[in-house]
Amino acid sequence: MEPGTHPPCAACGDDAHAACRACSYALCKACLDEDVAEGRAACARCGGEYAVSDPAHGKGIAVEEEEEAAVEDQLVAEGLRGRVTMANQLSDRQDVVSHARTLSSMSGVGSELNDESGKPIWKNRVDSWKEKKNEKKASVKKAAAKAQVPPVEEQIMEEKDLTDAYEPLSRIIPISKNKLTPYRAVIIMRLVVLGLFFHYRITNPVDSAFGLWLTSVICEIWFGFSWILDQFPKWCPVNRETYVDRLIARYGDGEDSGLAPVDFFVSTVDPLKEPPLITANTVLSILAVDYPVEKISCYVSDDGAAMLTFESLAETAEFARRWVPFCKKFSIEPRTPEFYFSQKIDYLKDKIHPSFVKERRAMKRDYEEFKVRINALVAKAQKTPEEGWVMQDGTPWPGNNSRDHPGMIQVFLGETGARDYDGNELPRLVYVSREKRPGYQHHKKAGAMNALVRVSAVLTNAPYILNLDCDHYVNNSKAVREAMCFMMDPSVGRDVCYVQFPQRFDGIDRSDRYANRNVVFFDVNMKGLDGIQGPVYVGTGCCFYRQALYGYGPPSLPALPKSSACSFCCCCCPKKKVEKTEKEMHRDSRREDLESAIFNLREIDNYDEYERSMLISQMSFEKSFGQSSVFIESTLMENGGVPESVDPSTLIKEAIHVISCGYEEKTEWGKELGWIYGSVTEDILTGFKMHCRGWRSIYCMPIRPAFKGSAPINLSDRLHQVLRWALGSVEIFFSRHCPLWYGYGGGRLRWLQRLSYINTIVYPFTSVPLVAYCCLPAICLLTGKFIIPIVRFLNIYAPCLTPITLFTC
């Protein structure tokens, strides 16, 4: 090969790396390496030796001794050693011809080596080289194109997913100024008119009927005060919008999803007043929600310890094995069978699966059979046997005495329970009935909810809790994802204690004669509170952050300011020392009262297990949470999960322990932790305590209502419900948690939020001035006395009045 030249490869056309000494047949490095790997070390055309070209110097050099030895060792087993040895003995150009002839005579072939068909071998090699080279280049180009230049649609989707993963999961939509400004202007105008009215009424007393006048003025002042309390919390209403697709892009979906687990709480007491079929539909809608199944657990609290509830829940678990896969396969809404099969709509809309009609018909038949079984249980429970209920194994039912029975827990579905008919895992379903004994205060629904908090913490310990009444079913299967758009958004969820959904009801007539929809409260007032510190907790359809129920403050809670005076300042700067006034001492005591059950989790994050146990003992965690080391350990896990040090076989025993009737004795449960005791309306009180600690709440109103319930269908039920709410508000008013005087020390409850809570507890007292004011006209007509200065009114306007008008006045 001539110095400085690089002839093209005879196989692929690239720059040659080696050439035959005899016939100058050139090959590139890739083709030469491929020949050597296949056991062909000699020239394919003449059988001669290759000379390698050094590209750095541009001159021909012989094959190095190490390479020759390697090739020689490789070819010994193939019987080619003689050729290589013979080729190595020839070095100059003149001897190459004789070398070729000798090799030809030894091989018994002519001047070119041919295959069986007579075609030259070197041409076959050239063809194979070209094919392999082209295939290799094509595959490399295809891989590079796929890696570097993806299709436009895929590239757009990847960029969109990446963008969505880092965008906010929700946003606030302020009310348009064109709507909000006139509304505020009307409020201000009414306030001015109200002030002028009171000025006139107070400065113009009626001496002839002073008692009636004073009564009317007091009633009017109360009405004005109530109106002000009701209007100003509506000053800054907001709307919110969620992005479920961004939530999926950020945390994924399916088995490897990063979505947080959620524990559902369903509470029931009397199965005769709360039909088991309605409770079963609520449970089925929970088990079929659009959420990873391993992250959903449903806890049903039976505070009446009824065997009817237990057996109906067992039937529900069996029916769920067919219902849940049907819902998820066809994405039906709502996922409660009673209301799904009864809705009068085109159920074939947007359905494309050919077997949908057949499977729906079969599922409807299965549900009808399920209803018959539940109704049979209800009919059987109408008359209690004298010896009490007996279970299938012949043992007496532990809850025959609803006021004196042990704690009961039964896991129907879950990781170790039955799977659905498709072999997939189902969400966990747990029956819970807390222990009840005579002589203990059980605190009704609030006590049952606190028992569920402890049981769920021991068994699953999901970081979020969503509670529903037994007659409120999941109407929107993506409701949990809607709540997670707020809870799992780092920019929003750090200080959020709960996400409240509005209450919606079925079976309400168009006129809504009993005002069950509460449109003003749920569509106006709650939006206004969302613009301040958050809506109030209304008892159902609420997703809680578990740590907020434990009495912890929000992560962004500022530390209480320490005393500015220190020992150094006392010595060096005695004049700067400021003694605390009585008012400041009272304020600090109030702030310490708010912090009584709040522990800073960050203080114990960096300790090992032994040091943490010692610290728990030192901080008297057991005095606040109770005598359960497993439960206390779970309270320290901000992201949920069962502690690894706990033996799974002992969890049920520990769960029975935490629902014992004496567990809450001498603890902070109901005082600072969990659902707060002291009122029938424990929901208002619980939310108020959280807001006083600095938390905020969020109001979520998805387009499709998240949950729906059953409304009172007659006047007596409606009046009983309103009376219960009013009684609870009065109980809060006379308790230590009254918003008029509780929670000032921390300075964390906003003033407009406090006004809204004051309005919530004082509205029942409006009934007294309302009755009195309604009686005034009758008293005036009977006594002939009036509450307005008629004489002065007539003296001013008499010239303008006709006799008929005067007679009317």
Short mmCIF file of N, CA and C in Angstrom, two decimals, residues 524-607:
data_model
loop_
_atom_site.label_atom_id
_atom_site.label_comp_id
_atom_site.label_asym_id
_atom_site.label_seq_id
_atom_site.Cartn_x
_atom_site.Cartn_y
_atom_site.Cartn_z
N VAL A 524 -72.43 29.46 48.69
CA VAL A 524 -72.04 30.86 48.89
C VAL A 524 -71.16 31.00 50.12
N ASN A 525 -71.69 30.63 51.29
CA ASN A 525 -70.93 30.83 52.52
C ASN A 525 -69.61 30.06 52.53
N MET A 526 -69.65 28.80 52.10
CA MET A 526 -68.44 27.98 52.15
C MET A 526 -67.38 28.50 51.18
N LYS A 527 -67.78 29.03 50.05
CA LYS A 527 -66.81 29.64 49.13
C LYS A 527 -66.19 30.88 49.75
N GLY A 528 -67.00 31.65 50.48
CA GLY A 528 -66.46 32.82 51.15
C GLY A 528 -65.46 32.46 52.22
N LEU A 529 -65.74 31.40 52.99
CA LEU A 529 -64.79 30.96 54.01
C LEU A 529 -63.52 30.41 53.39
N ASP A 530 -63.63 29.81 52.22
CA ASP A 530 -62.45 29.29 51.54
C ASP A 530 -61.47 30.40 51.19
N GLY A 531 -61.97 31.61 51.01
CA GLY A 531 -61.09 32.74 50.74
C GLY A 531 -60.47 33.34 51.98
N ILE A 532 -60.84 32.85 53.16
CA ILE A 532 -60.27 33.38 54.42
C ILE A 532 -59.28 32.37 54.99
N GLN A 533 -59.82 31.40 55.74
CA GLN A 533 -58.96 30.35 56.32
C GLN A 533 -59.48 28.96 56.01
N GLY A 534 -60.62 28.88 55.38
CA GLY A 534 -61.14 27.59 54.97
C GLY A 534 -62.54 27.33 55.47
N PRO A 535 -63.25 26.42 54.83
CA PRO A 535 -64.62 26.11 55.24
C PRO A 535 -64.65 25.36 56.56
N VAL A 536 -65.81 25.38 57.20
CA VAL A 536 -65.99 24.63 58.43
C VAL A 536 -66.20 23.16 58.07
N TYR A 537 -65.95 22.31 59.05
CA TYR A 537 -66.14 20.87 58.87
C TYR A 537 -67.61 20.55 59.13
N VAL A 538 -68.26 19.90 58.15
CA VAL A 538 -69.71 19.67 58.24
C VAL A 538 -70.05 18.21 58.51
N GLY A 539 -69.10 17.40 58.95
CA GLY A 539 -69.42 16.08 59.46
C GLY A 539 -69.25 14.92 58.50
N THR A 540 -69.34 15.14 57.21
CA THR A 540 -69.21 14.05 56.24
C THR A 540 -68.62 14.61 54.96
N GLY A 541 -68.07 13.70 54.14
CA GLY A 541 -67.46 14.13 52.89
C GLY A 541 -66.25 14.99 53.09
N CYS A 542 -65.39 14.61 54.04
CA CYS A 542 -64.23 15.43 54.39
C CYS A 542 -62.99 14.53 54.44
N CYS A 543 -61.91 14.97 53.80
CA CYS A 543 -60.64 14.24 53.77
C CYS A 543 -59.66 14.92 54.71
N PHE A 544 -59.25 14.22 55.78
CA PHE A 544 -58.38 14.78 56.82
C PHE A 544 -56.93 14.37 56.61
N TYR A 545 -56.05 15.24 57.07
CA TYR A 545 -54.65 14.89 57.25
C TYR A 545 -54.51 14.32 58.66
N ARG A 546 -54.07 13.08 58.77
CA ARG A 546 -54.09 12.36 60.05
C ARG A 546 -53.31 13.10 61.13
N GLN A 547 -52.18 13.71 60.78
CA GLN A 547 -51.38 14.38 61.79
C GLN A 547 -52.12 15.55 62.41
N ALA A 548 -53.03 16.18 61.65
CA ALA A 548 -53.81 17.29 62.21
C ALA A 548 -54.77 16.78 63.27
N LEU A 549 -55.28 15.56 63.11
CA LEU A 549 -56.17 14.98 64.12
C LEU A 549 -55.42 14.62 65.39
N TYR A 550 -54.12 14.44 65.30
CA TYR A 550 -53.32 14.10 66.47
C TYR A 550 -52.94 15.33 67.30
N GLY A 551 -53.39 16.49 66.91
CA GLY A 551 -53.09 17.69 67.67
C GLY A 551 -51.82 18.39 67.28
N TYR A 552 -51.12 17.93 66.25
CA TYR A 552 -49.92 18.59 65.79
C TYR A 552 -50.27 19.88 65.05
N GLY A 553 -49.38 20.83 65.10
CA GLY A 553 -49.56 22.06 64.34
C GLY A 553 -49.02 21.91 62.94
N PRO A 554 -49.34 22.84 62.05
CA PRO A 554 -48.83 22.77 60.67
C PRO A 554 -47.32 22.95 60.63
N PRO A 555 -46.65 22.42 59.59
CA PRO A 555 -45.18 22.53 59.51
C PRO A 555 -44.68 23.97 59.50
N SER A 556 -45.47 24.86 58.92
CA SER A 556 -45.02 26.26 58.83
C SER A 556 -45.39 27.07 60.05
N LEU A 557 -45.83 26.39 61.12
CA LEU A 557 -46.24 27.11 62.31
C LEU A 557 -45.04 27.79 62.95
N PRO A 558 -45.08 29.12 63.12
CA PRO A 558 -43.93 29.81 63.74
C PRO A 558 -43.82 29.46 65.21
N ALA A 559 -42.60 29.39 65.69
CA ALA A 559 -42.37 29.09 67.10
C ALA A 559 -42.82 30.26 67.96
N LEU A 560 -43.23 29.93 69.17
CA LEU A 560 -43.64 30.99 70.10
C LEU A 560 -42.41 31.82 70.47
N PRO A 561 -42.53 33.14 70.46
CA PRO A 561 -41.38 33.99 70.78
C PRO A 561 -40.93 33.78 72.22
N LYS A 562 -39.64 33.63 72.37
CA LYS A 562 -39.09 33.44 73.70
C LYS A 562 -38.98 34.80 74.39
N SER A 563 -38.81 34.72 75.69
CA SER A 563 -38.69 35.94 76.47
C SER A 563 -37.44 36.70 76.06
N SER A 564 -37.58 38.01 75.90
CA SER A 564 -36.45 38.82 75.43
C SER A 564 -35.42 39.02 76.51
N ALA A 565 -35.76 38.82 77.73
CA ALA A 565 -34.82 39.01 78.82
C ALA A 565 -34.03 37.75 79.07
N CYS A 566 -32.73 37.86 79.30
CA CYS A 566 -31.88 36.72 79.60
C CYS A 566 -30.96 37.07 80.74
N SER A 567 -30.22 36.08 81.20
CA SER A 567 -29.34 36.33 82.35
C SER A 567 -28.28 37.34 82.01
N PHE A 568 -27.78 37.34 80.77
CA PHE A 568 -26.74 38.28 80.39
C PHE A 568 -27.29 39.70 80.40
N CYS A 569 -28.49 39.84 79.87
CA CYS A 569 -29.10 41.17 79.82
C CYS A 569 -29.42 41.66 81.23
N CYS A 570 -29.75 40.74 82.11
CA CYS A 570 -30.08 41.15 83.47
C CYS A 570 -28.87 41.74 84.17
N CYS A 571 -27.69 41.22 83.82
CA CYS A 571 -26.48 41.70 84.47
C CYS A 571 -25.97 42.98 83.83
N CYS A 572 -26.00 43.00 82.49
CA CYS A 572 -25.35 44.10 81.78
C CYS A 572 -26.30 45.25 81.48
N CYS A 573 -27.53 44.94 81.22
CA CYS A 573 -28.47 45.98 80.80
C CYS A 573 -29.72 45.91 81.66
N PRO A 574 -29.64 46.22 82.91
CA PRO A 574 -30.81 46.10 83.77
C PRO A 574 -31.92 47.06 83.39
N LYS A 575 -31.58 48.18 82.75
CA LYS A 575 -32.59 49.14 82.40
C LYS A 575 -33.49 48.66 81.26
N LYS A 576 -32.95 47.74 80.41
CA LYS A 576 -33.72 47.27 79.25
C LYS A 576 -34.68 46.14 79.59
N LYS A 577 -34.59 45.63 80.82
CA LYS A 577 -35.47 44.54 81.20
C LYS A 577 -36.90 45.04 81.34
N VAL A 578 -37.80 44.37 80.67
CA VAL A 578 -39.20 44.78 80.68
C VAL A 578 -40.01 43.70 81.40
N GLU A 579 -40.69 44.10 82.44
CA GLU A 579 -41.51 43.16 83.17
C GLU A 579 -42.79 42.87 82.39
N LYS A 580 -43.23 41.62 82.42
CA LYS A 580 -44.46 41.25 81.72
C LYS A 580 -45.67 41.81 82.45
N THR A 581 -46.55 42.38 81.66
CA THR A 581 -47.79 42.87 82.23
C THR A 581 -48.75 41.71 82.45
N GLU A 582 -49.82 41.99 83.17
CA GLU A 582 -50.82 40.96 83.42
C GLU A 582 -51.48 40.50 82.12
N LYS A 583 -51.64 41.45 81.20
CA LYS A 583 -52.25 41.11 79.91
C LYS A 583 -51.34 40.18 79.11
N GLU A 584 -50.01 40.44 79.10
CA GLU A 584 -49.08 39.58 78.37
C GLU A 584 -49.00 38.19 79.00
N MET A 585 -49.03 38.12 80.30
CA MET A 585 -49.00 36.82 80.96
C MET A 585 -50.25 36.01 80.63
N HIS A 586 -51.39 36.71 80.58
CA HIS A 586 -52.63 36.02 80.22
C HIS A 586 -52.57 35.52 78.78
N ARG A 587 -51.97 36.33 77.89
CA ARG A 587 -51.84 35.92 76.49
C ARG A 587 -50.94 34.72 76.35
N ASP A 588 -49.81 34.72 77.06
CA ASP A 588 -48.89 33.58 76.98
C ASP A 588 -49.53 32.31 77.53
N SER A 589 -50.32 32.43 78.56
CA SER A 589 -50.99 31.23 79.10
C SER A 589 -52.00 30.69 78.10
N ARG A 590 -52.62 31.58 77.38
CA ARG A 590 -53.56 31.13 76.35
C ARG A 590 -52.82 30.39 75.24
N ARG A 591 -51.68 30.90 74.84
CA ARG A 591 -50.90 30.27 73.78
C ARG A 591 -50.38 28.90 74.24
N GLU A 592 -49.97 28.81 75.49
CA GLU A 592 -49.55 27.51 76.01
C GLU A 592 -50.71 26.53 76.05
N ASP A 593 -51.91 27.02 76.29
CA ASP A 593 -53.08 26.15 76.29
C ASP A 593 -53.32 25.57 74.90
N LEU A 594 -53.09 26.38 73.88
CA LEU A 594 -53.27 25.89 72.51
C LEU A 594 -52.21 24.86 72.16
N GLU A 595 -51.02 24.97 72.76
CA GLU A 595 -49.92 24.08 72.44
C GLU A 595 -49.87 22.87 73.37
N SER A 596 -50.90 22.65 74.16
CA SER A 596 -50.83 21.64 75.21
C SER A 596 -50.58 20.24 74.68
N ALA A 597 -51.13 19.91 73.52
CA ALA A 597 -50.99 18.54 72.99
C ALA A 597 -50.27 18.52 71.67
N ILE A 598 -49.52 19.57 71.38
CA ILE A 598 -48.84 19.65 70.09
C ILE A 598 -47.36 19.35 70.30
N PHE A 599 -46.84 18.39 69.58
CA PHE A 599 -45.44 18.02 69.66
C PHE A 599 -44.78 18.29 68.32
N ASN A 600 -43.55 18.69 68.36
CA ASN A 600 -42.81 18.98 67.14
C ASN A 600 -42.16 17.69 66.65
N LEU A 601 -42.65 17.16 65.54
CA LEU A 601 -42.12 15.89 65.03
C LEU A 601 -40.67 16.00 64.61
N ARG A 602 -40.27 17.19 64.18
CA ARG A 602 -38.90 17.33 63.69
C ARG A 602 -37.86 17.16 64.80
N GLU A 603 -38.29 17.26 66.05
CA GLU A 603 -37.36 17.11 67.16
C GLU A 603 -36.92 15.66 67.35
N ILE A 604 -37.68 14.70 66.85
CA ILE A 604 -37.37 13.30 67.12
C ILE A 604 -37.09 12.52 65.85
N ASP A 605 -36.94 13.21 64.72
CA ASP A 605 -36.71 12.51 63.45
C ASP A 605 -35.34 11.86 63.39
N ASN A 606 -34.34 12.47 64.05
CA ASN A 606 -32.96 12.03 63.88
C ASN A 606 -32.49 11.09 64.99
N TYR A 607 -33.41 10.54 65.76
CA TYR A 607 -33.03 9.64 66.85
C TYR A 607 -33.21 8.20 66.42
#
